[in-house]
Coordinates of C-alpha atoms in Angstrom, one line a residue:
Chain A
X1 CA 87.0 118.5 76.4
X2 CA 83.9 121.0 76.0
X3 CA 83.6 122.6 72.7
X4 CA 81.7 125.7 71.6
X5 CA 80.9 125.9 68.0
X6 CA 80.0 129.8 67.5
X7 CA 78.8 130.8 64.6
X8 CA 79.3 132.8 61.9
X9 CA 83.6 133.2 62.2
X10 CA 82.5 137.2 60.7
X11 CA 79.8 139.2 59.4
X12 CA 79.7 142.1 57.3
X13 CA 76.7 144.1 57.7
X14 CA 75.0 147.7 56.8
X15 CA 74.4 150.2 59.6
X16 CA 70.5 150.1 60.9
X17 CA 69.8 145.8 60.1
X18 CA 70.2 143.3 62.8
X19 CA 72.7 140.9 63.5
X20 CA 72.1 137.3 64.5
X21 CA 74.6 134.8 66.2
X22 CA 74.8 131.3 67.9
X23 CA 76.9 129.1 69.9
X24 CA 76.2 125.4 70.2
X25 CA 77.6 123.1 72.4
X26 CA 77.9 119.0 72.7
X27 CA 77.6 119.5 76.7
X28 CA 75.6 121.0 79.1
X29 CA 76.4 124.9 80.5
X30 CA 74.6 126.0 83.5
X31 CA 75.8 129.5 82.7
X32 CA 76.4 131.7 79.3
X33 CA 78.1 134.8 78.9
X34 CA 78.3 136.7 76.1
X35 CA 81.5 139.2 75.7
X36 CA 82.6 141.9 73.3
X37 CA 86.1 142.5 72.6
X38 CA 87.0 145.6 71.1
X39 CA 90.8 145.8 69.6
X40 CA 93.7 146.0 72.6
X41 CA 90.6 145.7 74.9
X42 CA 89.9 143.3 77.6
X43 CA 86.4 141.0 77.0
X44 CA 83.6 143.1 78.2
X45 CA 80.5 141.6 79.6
X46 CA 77.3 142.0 77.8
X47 CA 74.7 139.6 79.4
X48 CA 74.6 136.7 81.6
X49 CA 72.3 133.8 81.1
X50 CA 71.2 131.3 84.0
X51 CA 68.1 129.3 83.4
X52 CA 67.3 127.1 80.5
X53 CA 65.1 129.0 78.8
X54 CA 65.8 132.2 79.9
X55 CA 65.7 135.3 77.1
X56 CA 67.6 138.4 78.9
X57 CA 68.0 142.1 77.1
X58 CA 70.4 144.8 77.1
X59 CA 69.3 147.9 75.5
X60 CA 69.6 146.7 71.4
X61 CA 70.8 143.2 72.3
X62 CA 68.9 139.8 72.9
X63 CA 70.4 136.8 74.2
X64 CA 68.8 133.7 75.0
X65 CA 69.6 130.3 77.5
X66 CA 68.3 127.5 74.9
X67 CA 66.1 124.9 76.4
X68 CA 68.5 121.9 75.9
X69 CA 71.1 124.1 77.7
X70 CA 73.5 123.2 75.1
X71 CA 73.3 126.5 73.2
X72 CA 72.5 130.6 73.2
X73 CA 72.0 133.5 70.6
X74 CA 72.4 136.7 70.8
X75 CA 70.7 139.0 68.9
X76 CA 71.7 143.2 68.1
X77 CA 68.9 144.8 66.5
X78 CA 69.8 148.1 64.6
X79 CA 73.2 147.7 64.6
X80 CA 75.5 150.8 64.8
X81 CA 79.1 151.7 63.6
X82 CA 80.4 151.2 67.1
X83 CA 79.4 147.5 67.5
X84 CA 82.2 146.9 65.7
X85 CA 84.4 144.3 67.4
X86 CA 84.5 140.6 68.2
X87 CA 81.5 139.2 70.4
X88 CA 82.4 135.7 71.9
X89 CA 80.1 133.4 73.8
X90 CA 81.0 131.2 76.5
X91 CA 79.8 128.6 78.5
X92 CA 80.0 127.3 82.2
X93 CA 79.4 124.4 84.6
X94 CA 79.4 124.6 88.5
X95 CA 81.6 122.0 88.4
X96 CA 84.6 123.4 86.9
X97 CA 85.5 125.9 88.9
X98 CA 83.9 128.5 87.3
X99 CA 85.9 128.1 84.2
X100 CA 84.8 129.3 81.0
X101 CA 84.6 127.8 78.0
X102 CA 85.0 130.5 75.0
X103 CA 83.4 130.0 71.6
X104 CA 85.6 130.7 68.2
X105 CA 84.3 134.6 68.3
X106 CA 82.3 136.5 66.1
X107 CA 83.8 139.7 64.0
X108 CA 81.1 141.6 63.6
X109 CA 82.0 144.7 60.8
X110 CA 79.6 147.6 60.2
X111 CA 79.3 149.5 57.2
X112 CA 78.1 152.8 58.0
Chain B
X1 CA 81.1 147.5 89.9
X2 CA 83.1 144.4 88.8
X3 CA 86.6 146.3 87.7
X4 CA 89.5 144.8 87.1
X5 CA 93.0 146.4 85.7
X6 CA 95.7 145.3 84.5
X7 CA 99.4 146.5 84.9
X8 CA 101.2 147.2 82.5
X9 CA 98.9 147.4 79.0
X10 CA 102.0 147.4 77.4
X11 CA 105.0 145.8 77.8
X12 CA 108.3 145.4 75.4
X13 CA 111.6 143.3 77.0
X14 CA 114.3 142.1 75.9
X15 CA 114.9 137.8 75.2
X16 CA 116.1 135.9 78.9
X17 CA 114.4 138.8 80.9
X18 CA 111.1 138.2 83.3
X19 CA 107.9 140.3 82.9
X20 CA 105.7 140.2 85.8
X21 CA 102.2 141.5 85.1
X22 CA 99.4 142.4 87.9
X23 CA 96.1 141.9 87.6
X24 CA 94.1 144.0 90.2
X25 CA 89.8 143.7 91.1
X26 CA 89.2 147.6 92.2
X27 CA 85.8 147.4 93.9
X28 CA 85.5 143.4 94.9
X29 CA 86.9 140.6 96.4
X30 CA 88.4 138.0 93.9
X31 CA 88.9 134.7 95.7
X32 CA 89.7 133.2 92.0
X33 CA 90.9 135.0 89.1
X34 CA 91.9 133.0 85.5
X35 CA 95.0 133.9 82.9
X36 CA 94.6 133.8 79.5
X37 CA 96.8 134.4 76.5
X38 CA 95.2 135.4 73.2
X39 CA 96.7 134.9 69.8
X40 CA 95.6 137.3 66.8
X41 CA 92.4 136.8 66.0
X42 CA 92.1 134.1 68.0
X43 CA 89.8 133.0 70.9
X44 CA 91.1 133.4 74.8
X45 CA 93.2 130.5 76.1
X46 CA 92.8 129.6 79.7
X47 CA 96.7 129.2 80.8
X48 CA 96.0 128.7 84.6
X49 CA 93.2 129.3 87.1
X50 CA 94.6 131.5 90.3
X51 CA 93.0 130.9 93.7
X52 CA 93.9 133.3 96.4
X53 CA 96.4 131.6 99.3
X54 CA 97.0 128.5 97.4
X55 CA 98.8 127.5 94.1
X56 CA 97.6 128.1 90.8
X57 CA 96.0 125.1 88.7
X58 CA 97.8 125.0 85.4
X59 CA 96.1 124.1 82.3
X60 CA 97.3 121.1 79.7
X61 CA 100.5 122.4 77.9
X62 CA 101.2 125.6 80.2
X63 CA 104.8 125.5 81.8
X64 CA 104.6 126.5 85.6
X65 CA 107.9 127.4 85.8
X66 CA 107.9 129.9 83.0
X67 CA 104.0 131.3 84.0
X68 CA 104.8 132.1 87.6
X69 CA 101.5 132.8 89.0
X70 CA 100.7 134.9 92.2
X71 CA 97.6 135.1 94.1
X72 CA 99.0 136.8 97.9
X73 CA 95.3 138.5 98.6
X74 CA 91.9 138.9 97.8
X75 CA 92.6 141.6 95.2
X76 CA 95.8 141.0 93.4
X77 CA 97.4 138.4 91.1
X78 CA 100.3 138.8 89.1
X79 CA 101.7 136.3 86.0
X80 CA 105.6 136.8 85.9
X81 CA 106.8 135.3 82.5
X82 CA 110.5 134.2 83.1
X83 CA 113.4 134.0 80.8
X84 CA 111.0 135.4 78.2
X85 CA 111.3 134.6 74.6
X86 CA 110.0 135.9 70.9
X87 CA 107.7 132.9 71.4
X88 CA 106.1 134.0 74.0
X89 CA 105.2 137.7 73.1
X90 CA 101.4 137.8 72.9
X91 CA 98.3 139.7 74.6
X92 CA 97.6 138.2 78.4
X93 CA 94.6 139.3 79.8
X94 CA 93.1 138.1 83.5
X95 CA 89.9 137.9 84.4
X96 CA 88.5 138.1 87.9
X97 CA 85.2 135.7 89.2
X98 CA 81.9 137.6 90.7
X99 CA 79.5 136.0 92.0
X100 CA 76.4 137.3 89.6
X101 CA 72.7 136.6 89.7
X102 CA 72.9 132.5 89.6
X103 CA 76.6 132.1 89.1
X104 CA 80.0 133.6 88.8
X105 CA 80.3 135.7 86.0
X106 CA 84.4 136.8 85.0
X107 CA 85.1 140.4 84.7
X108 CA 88.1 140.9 82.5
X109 CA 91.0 143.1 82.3
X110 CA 92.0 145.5 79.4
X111 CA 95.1 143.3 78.8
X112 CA 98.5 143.3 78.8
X113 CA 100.2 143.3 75.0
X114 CA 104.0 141.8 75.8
X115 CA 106.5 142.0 73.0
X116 CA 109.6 140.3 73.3
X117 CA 112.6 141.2 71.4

């Protein structure tokens, strides 16, 4: 079945630098998503992606569709205590139903 | 837009008992919504994909009979868990599909943590 690499597992950064992470794929997404999951919390949506290619930002995060459609970053610039949590990735095809396919996750810790 | 809850967040029961869990979209129509179950520190795992007025499709692995999956209308789906077990205390959270800008995009619930003692 599909398979989303994400990378890294966990990073442990200082308040104010930016964070960088990826998710590869050995299949083709039409769609990625990029969540955050806070402890005890439901996945929240950050951004959606839709076109190969496509870079899309909210506020201090970056997240872009890559060309191959076979992976996406996202990018937090000036990271903050409070972006604390696990940020997952996933991918979809318009031919699954609109199933996700989730990535391994990314902790992200911030040291204030 | 694009709410979903989740009843109950938390939930302990007793071994042999059945937990049923709602999953509710508050300001849209949900013609599918998805189950997961989440491990610690662990991704989400896609148990079963709930379409409203027919049966549920049932991932690889996932017992139907145990995962008793509901989708009666537009806006409600509930995951009874029967004859629960230790084994199966872990956090269930359901998402909801939206049709976004190109696509469907899956709003999620705050989750349901079941213990089962």
């Amino acid at each position: 079945g599909q398979q989303l690499n994400q990378s890294p597992q966990s990073m442990f950064i200082q308040e104010g630098e930016d964070v960088s992470m990826n998710c590869t794929s050995s299949s083709i997404f039409n769609t990625w998503l990029w969540y955050k999951q806070d402890p005890g919390e439901g996945p929240v949506l950050l951004i959606a992606l839709y076109k190969a290619g496509e870079l899309t930002s909210n506020g201090r995060l970056t997240a872009q569709f890559g060309i191959t459609r076979k992976d996406s970053f996202l990018n937090i610039s000036a990271s903050i205590p409070s972006d604390v949590g696990i940020y997952f990735c996933a991918g979809q095809t318009d031919n699954a139903g609109n199933m996700l396919t989730f990535g391994g996750g990314t902790r992200l810790m911030v040291k204030p | 837009g694009a709410v979903v809850s989740q009843h109950p967040s938390r939930v302990i029961c007793k071994s042999g008992t059945s937990v049923k869990i709602e999953c509710r979209s508050l300001d849209f129509q949900a013609t599918t919504m998805f189950w997961y179950r989440q491990f610690p520190k662990k991704s989400l795992m896609l148990m079963a994909t709930s379409n409203e007025g027919s049966k549920a499709t049932y991932e690889q692995g996932v017992e139907k009979d145990k995962f008793l999956i509901n989708h009666a209308s537009l806006t409600l789906s509930t995951l009874t868990v029967t004859s629960a077990h230790p084994e199966d205390s872990s956090f269930y959270i359901c998402s909801a599909s939206y049709p976004g800008g190109g696509s469907y995009e899956q709003y999620f619930g705050p989750g349901t943590r079941l213990t089962v003692t």
